[in-house]
Coordinates of N, CA and C and ligand atoms in Angstrom, one line a residue:
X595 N -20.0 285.5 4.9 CA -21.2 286.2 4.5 C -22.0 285.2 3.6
X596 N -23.1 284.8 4.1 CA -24.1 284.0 3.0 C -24.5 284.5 2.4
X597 N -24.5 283.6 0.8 CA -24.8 284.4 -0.1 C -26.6 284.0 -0.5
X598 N -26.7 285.7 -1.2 CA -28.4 285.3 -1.9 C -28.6 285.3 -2.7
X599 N -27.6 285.5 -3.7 CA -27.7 285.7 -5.2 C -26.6 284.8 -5.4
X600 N -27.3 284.0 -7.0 CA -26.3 283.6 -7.4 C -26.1 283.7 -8.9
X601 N -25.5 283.6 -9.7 CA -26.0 284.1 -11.0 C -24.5 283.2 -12.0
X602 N -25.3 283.2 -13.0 CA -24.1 282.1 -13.9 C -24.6 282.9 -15.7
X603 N -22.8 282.6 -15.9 CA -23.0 282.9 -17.2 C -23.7 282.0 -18.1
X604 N -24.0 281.9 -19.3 CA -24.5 281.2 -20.4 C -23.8 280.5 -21.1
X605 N -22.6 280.9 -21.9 CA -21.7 280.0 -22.7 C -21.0 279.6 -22.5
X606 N -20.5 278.5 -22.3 CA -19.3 277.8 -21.5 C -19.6 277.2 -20.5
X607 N -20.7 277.8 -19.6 CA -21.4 277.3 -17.9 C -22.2 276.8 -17.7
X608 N -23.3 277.3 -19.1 CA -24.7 276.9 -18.9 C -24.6 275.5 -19.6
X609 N -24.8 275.9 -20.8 CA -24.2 275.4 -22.1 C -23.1 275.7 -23.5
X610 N -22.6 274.4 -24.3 CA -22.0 274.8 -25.3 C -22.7 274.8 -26.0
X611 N -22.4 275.5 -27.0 CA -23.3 275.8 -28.3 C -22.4 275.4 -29.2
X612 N -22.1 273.9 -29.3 CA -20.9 273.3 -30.6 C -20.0 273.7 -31.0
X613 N -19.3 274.5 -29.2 CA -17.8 274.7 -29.5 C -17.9 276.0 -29.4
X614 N -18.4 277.2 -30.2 CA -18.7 278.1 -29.7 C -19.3 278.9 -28.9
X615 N -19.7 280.2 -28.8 CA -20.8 281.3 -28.4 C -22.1 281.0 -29.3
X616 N -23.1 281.1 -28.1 CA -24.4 280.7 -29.0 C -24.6 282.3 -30.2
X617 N -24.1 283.1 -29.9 CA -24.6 284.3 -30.7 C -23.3 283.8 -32.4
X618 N -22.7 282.8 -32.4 CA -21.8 282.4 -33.5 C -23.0 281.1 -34.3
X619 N -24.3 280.4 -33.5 CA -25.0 279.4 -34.2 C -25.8 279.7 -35.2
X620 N -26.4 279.3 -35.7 CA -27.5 279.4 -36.6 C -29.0 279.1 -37.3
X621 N -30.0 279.8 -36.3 CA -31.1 279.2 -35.6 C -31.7 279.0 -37.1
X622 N -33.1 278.5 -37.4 CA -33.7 278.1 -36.1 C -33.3 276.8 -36.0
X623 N -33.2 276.9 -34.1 CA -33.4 275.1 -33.8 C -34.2 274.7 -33.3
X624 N -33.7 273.5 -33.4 CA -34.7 271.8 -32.9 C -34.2 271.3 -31.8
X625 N -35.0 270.4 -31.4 CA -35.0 269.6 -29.8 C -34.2 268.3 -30.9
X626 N -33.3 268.0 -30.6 CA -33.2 266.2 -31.1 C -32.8 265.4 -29.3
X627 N -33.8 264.8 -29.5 CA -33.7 264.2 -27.7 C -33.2 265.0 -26.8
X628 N -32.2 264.9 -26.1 CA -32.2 266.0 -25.2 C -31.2 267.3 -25.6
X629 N -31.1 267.2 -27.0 CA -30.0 268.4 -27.1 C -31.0 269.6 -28.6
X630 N -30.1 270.4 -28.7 CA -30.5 271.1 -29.5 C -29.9 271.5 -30.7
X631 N -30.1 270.9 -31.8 CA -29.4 271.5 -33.1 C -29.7 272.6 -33.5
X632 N -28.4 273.4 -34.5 CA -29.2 274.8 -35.2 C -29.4 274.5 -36.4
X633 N -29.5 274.9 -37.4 CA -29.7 274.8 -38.8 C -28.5 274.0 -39.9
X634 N -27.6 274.6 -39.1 CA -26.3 273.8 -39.7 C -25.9 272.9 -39.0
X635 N -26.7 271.8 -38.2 CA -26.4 270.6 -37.5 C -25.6 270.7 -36.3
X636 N -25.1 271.9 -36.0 CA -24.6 271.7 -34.6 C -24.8 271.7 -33.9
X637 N -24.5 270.8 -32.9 CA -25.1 270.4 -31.6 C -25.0 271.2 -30.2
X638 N -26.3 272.0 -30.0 CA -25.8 272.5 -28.4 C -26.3 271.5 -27.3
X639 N -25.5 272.1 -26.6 CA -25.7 270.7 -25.0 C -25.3 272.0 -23.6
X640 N -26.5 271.2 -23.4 CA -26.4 271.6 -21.5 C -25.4 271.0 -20.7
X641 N -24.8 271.6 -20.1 CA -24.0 270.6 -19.3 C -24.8 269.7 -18.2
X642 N -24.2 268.6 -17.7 CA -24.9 267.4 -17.3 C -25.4 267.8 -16.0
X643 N -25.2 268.6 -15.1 CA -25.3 268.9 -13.9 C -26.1 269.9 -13.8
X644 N -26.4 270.9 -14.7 CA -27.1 272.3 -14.5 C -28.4 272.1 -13.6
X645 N -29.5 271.5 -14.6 CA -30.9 271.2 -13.5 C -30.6 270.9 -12.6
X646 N -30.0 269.6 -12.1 CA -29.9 269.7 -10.7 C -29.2 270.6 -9.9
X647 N -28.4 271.4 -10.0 CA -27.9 272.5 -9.7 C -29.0 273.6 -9.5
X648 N -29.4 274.1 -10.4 CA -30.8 274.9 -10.5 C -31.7 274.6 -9.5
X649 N -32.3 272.9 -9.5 CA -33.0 272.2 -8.7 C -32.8 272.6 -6.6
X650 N -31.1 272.4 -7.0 CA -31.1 272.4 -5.3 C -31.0 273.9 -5.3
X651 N -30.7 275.1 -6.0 CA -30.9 276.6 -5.5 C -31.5 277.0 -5.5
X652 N -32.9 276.7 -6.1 CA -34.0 277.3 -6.7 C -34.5 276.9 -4.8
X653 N -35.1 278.6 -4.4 CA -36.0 278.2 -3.6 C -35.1 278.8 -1.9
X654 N -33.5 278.6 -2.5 CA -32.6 278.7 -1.1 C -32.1 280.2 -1.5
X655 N -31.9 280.3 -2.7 CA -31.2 281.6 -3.5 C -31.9 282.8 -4.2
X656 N -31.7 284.0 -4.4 CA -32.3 284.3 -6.1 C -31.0 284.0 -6.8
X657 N -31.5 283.3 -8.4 CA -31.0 283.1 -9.3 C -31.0 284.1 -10.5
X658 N -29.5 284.2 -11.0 CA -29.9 284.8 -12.1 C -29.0 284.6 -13.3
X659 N -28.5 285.3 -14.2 CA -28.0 285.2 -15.3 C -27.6 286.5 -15.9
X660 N -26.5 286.0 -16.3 CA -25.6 287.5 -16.5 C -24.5 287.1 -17.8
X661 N -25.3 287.7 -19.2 CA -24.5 287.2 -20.4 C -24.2 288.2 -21.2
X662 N -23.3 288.4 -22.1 CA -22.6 289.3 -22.8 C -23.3 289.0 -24.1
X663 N -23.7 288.0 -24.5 CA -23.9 287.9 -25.6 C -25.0 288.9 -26.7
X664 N -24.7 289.0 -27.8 CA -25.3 289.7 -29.1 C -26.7 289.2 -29.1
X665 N -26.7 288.3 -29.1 CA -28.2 287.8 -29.3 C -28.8 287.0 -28.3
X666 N -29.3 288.1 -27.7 CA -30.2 287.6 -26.3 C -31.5 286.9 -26.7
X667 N -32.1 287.2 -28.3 CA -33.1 286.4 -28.6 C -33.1 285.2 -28.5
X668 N -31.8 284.7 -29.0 CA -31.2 283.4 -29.3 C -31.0 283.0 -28.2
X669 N -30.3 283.8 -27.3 CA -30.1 283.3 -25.8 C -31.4 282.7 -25.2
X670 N -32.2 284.0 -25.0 CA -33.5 283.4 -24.3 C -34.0 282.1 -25.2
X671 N -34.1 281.5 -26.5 CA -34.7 280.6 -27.1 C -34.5 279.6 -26.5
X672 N -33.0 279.5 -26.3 CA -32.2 278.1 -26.0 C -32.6 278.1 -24.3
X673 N -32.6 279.1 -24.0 CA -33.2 278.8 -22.0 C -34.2 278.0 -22.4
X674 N -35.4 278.4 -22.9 CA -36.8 278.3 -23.2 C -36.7 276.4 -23.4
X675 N -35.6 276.4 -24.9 CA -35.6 274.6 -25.3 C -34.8 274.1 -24.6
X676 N -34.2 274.6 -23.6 CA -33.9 273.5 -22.4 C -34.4 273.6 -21.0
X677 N -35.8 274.0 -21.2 CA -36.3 274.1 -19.9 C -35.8 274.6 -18.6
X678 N -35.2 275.8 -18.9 CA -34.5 276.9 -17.3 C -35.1 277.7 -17.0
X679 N -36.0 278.5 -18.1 CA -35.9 279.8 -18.0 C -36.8 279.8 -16.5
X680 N -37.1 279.2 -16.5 CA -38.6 279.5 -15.1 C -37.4 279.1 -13.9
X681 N -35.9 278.9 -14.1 CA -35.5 279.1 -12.9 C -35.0 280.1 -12.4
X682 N -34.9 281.1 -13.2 CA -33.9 282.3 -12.7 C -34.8 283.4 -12.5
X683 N -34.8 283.9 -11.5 CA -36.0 285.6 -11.2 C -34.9 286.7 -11.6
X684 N -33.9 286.6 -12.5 CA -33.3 287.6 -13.1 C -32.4 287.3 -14.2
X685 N -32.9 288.2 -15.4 CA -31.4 287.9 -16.9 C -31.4 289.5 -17.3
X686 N -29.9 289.4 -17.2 CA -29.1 290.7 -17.7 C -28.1 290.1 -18.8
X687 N -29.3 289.9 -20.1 CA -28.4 289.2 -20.9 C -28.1 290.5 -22.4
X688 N -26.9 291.2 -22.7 CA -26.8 291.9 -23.2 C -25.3 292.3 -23.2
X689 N -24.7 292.6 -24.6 CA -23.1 293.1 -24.5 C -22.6 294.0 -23.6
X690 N -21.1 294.0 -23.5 CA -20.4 294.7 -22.8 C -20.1 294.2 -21.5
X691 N -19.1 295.0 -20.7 CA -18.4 294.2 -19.4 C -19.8 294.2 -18.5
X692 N -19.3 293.4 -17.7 CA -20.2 292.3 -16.9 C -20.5 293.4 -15.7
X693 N -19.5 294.1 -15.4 CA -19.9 295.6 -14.0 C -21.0 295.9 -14.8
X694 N -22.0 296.0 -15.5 CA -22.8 296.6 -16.0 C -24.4 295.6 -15.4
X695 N -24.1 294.3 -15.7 CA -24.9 293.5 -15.6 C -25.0 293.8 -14.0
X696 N -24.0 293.2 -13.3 CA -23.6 293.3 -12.0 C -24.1 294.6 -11.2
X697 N -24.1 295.7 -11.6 CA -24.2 297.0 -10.9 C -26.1 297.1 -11.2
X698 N -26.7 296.3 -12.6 CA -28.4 296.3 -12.4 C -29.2 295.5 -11.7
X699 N -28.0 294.0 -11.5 CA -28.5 293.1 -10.5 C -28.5 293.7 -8.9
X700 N -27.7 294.9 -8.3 CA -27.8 295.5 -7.2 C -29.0 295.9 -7.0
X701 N -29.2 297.3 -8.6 CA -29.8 297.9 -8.1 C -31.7 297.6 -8.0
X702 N -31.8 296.1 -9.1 CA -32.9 295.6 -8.9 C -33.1 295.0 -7.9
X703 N -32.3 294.3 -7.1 CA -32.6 293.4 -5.8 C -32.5 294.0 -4.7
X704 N -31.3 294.8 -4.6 CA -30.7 295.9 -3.6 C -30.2 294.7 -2.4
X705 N -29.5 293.5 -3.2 CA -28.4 293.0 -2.6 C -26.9 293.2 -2.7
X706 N -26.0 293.2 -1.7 CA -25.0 293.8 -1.8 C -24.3 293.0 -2.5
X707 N -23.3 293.5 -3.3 CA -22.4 292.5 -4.3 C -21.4 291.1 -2.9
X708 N -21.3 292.1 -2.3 CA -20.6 290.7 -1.2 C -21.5 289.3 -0.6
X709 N -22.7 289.5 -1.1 CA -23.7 288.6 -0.8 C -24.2 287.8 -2.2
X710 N -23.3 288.1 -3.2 CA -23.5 287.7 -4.7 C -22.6 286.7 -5.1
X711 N -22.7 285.2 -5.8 CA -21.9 284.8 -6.4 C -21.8 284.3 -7.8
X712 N -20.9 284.7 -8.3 CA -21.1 284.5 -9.5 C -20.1 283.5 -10.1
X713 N -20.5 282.6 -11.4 CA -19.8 281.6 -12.3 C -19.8 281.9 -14.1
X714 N -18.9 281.9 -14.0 CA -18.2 282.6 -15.4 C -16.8 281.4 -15.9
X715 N -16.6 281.2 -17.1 CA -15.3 280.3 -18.0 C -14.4 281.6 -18.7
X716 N -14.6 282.9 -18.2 CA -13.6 283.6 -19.0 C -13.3 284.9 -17.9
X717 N -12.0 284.4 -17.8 CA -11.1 284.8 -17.1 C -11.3 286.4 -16.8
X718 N -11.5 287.7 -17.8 CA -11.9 289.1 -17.9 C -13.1 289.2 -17.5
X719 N -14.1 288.2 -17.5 CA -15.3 288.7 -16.8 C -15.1 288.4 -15.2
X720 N -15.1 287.4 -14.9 CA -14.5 287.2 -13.9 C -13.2 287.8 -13.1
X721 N -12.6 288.6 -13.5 CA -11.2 290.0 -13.1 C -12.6 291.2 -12.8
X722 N -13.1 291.4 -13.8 CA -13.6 292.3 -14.0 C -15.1 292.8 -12.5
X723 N -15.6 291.3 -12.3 CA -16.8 291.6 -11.5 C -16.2 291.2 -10.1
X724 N -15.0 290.5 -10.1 CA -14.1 290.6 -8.7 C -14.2 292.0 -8.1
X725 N -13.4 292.4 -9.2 CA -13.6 294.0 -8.5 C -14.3 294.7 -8.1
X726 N -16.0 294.4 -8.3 CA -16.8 294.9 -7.7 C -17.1 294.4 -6.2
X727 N -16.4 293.3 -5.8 CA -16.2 292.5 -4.8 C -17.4 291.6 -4.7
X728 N -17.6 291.1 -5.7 CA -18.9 289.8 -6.2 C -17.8 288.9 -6.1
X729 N -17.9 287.6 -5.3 CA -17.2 286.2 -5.3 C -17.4 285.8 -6.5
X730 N -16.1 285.8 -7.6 CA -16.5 285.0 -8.7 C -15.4 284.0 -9.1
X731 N -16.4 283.3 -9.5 CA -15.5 282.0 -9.9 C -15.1 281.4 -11.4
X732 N -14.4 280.7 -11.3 CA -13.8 280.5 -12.8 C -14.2 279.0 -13.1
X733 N -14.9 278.8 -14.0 CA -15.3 277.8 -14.4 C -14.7 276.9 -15.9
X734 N -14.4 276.2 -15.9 CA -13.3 275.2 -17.2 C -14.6 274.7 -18.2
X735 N -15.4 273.9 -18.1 CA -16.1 273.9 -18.8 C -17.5 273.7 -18.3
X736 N -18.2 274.5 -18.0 CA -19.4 274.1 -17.4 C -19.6 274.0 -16.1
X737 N -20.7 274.5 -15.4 CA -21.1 274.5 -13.7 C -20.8 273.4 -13.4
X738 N -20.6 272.8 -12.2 CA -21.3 271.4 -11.7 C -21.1 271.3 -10.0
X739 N -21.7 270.7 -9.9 CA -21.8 270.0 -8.4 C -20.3 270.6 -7.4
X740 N -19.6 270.4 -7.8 CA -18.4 270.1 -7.4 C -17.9 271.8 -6.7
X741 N -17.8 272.4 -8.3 CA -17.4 273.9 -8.0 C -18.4 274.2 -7.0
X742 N -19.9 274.2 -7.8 CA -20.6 274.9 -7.2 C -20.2 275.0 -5.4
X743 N -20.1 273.4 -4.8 CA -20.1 273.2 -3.0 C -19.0 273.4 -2.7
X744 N -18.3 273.3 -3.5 CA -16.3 274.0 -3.3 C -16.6 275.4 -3.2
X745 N -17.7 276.2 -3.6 CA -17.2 277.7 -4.1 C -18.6 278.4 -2.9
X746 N -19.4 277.7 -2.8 CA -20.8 278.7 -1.7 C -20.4 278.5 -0.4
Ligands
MG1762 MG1 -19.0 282.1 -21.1

């Protein structure tokens, strides 16, 4: 089945947020060259591959985003200071299990979860949106090239 949707988590996949969850930083942040500090100097980083990743799906896929996190303000900020947000045509960025996210990505697109792929670094969200039978994948630190053409 080829897939139309693809959708990726935020922390751990998109980016680290200095080791943590970005909803653990402490805004406001700054651009220092290509990364982003919070207030207390830590450094978030994009992983090295994402744009071009974005780059080659944008266009072949819908993209989207599917995050658990507390603070989706914060979340969307950091899309914003690393220049994504204009790639994804969907964010279901908000707490609780991911069937949630998953079940409004259906009902907004009205694509079937078997036509969905998803990337996630934590093992319970990924158990969790299997079971709706979304292809999901488990990611170590960060999207890249590799999984991605191993996993579509
Ligand atoms: Mg994560």
């Amino acid at each position: 089945m080829p897939f139309k949707l693809v959708v990726f988590d935020l922390d751990f996949t998109i980016w680290n947020a200095g080791g943590t969850w970005c909803d653990h930083t402490t805004p406001p942040y700054r651009r220092v060259n290509n990364h982003i500090c919070d207030s207390q100097g830590s450094v978030i980083s994009i992983y090295p591959e994402v744009k071009e990743i974005l780059n080659q799906l944008q266009g072949n896929y819908e993209l989207a985003v599917a995050s658990r996190t507390h603070r989706s303000d914060w979340a969307l900020e950091l899309m914003q200071l690393f220049r994504i947000m204009d790639f994804f045509d969907h964010l279901e960025i908000y707490p609780g299990s991911k069937v949630a996210h998953f079940r409004r990505l259906h009902h907004i697109t009205r694509i079937e979860f078997s036509e969905m792929i998803f990337f996630d670094d934590e093992i319970r969200n990924v158990d969790e949106v299997s079971e709706l039978g979304v292809k999901s994948v488990l990611v170590r630190e960060g999207i890249t090239n590799e999984i991605l053409n191993r996993s579509l």
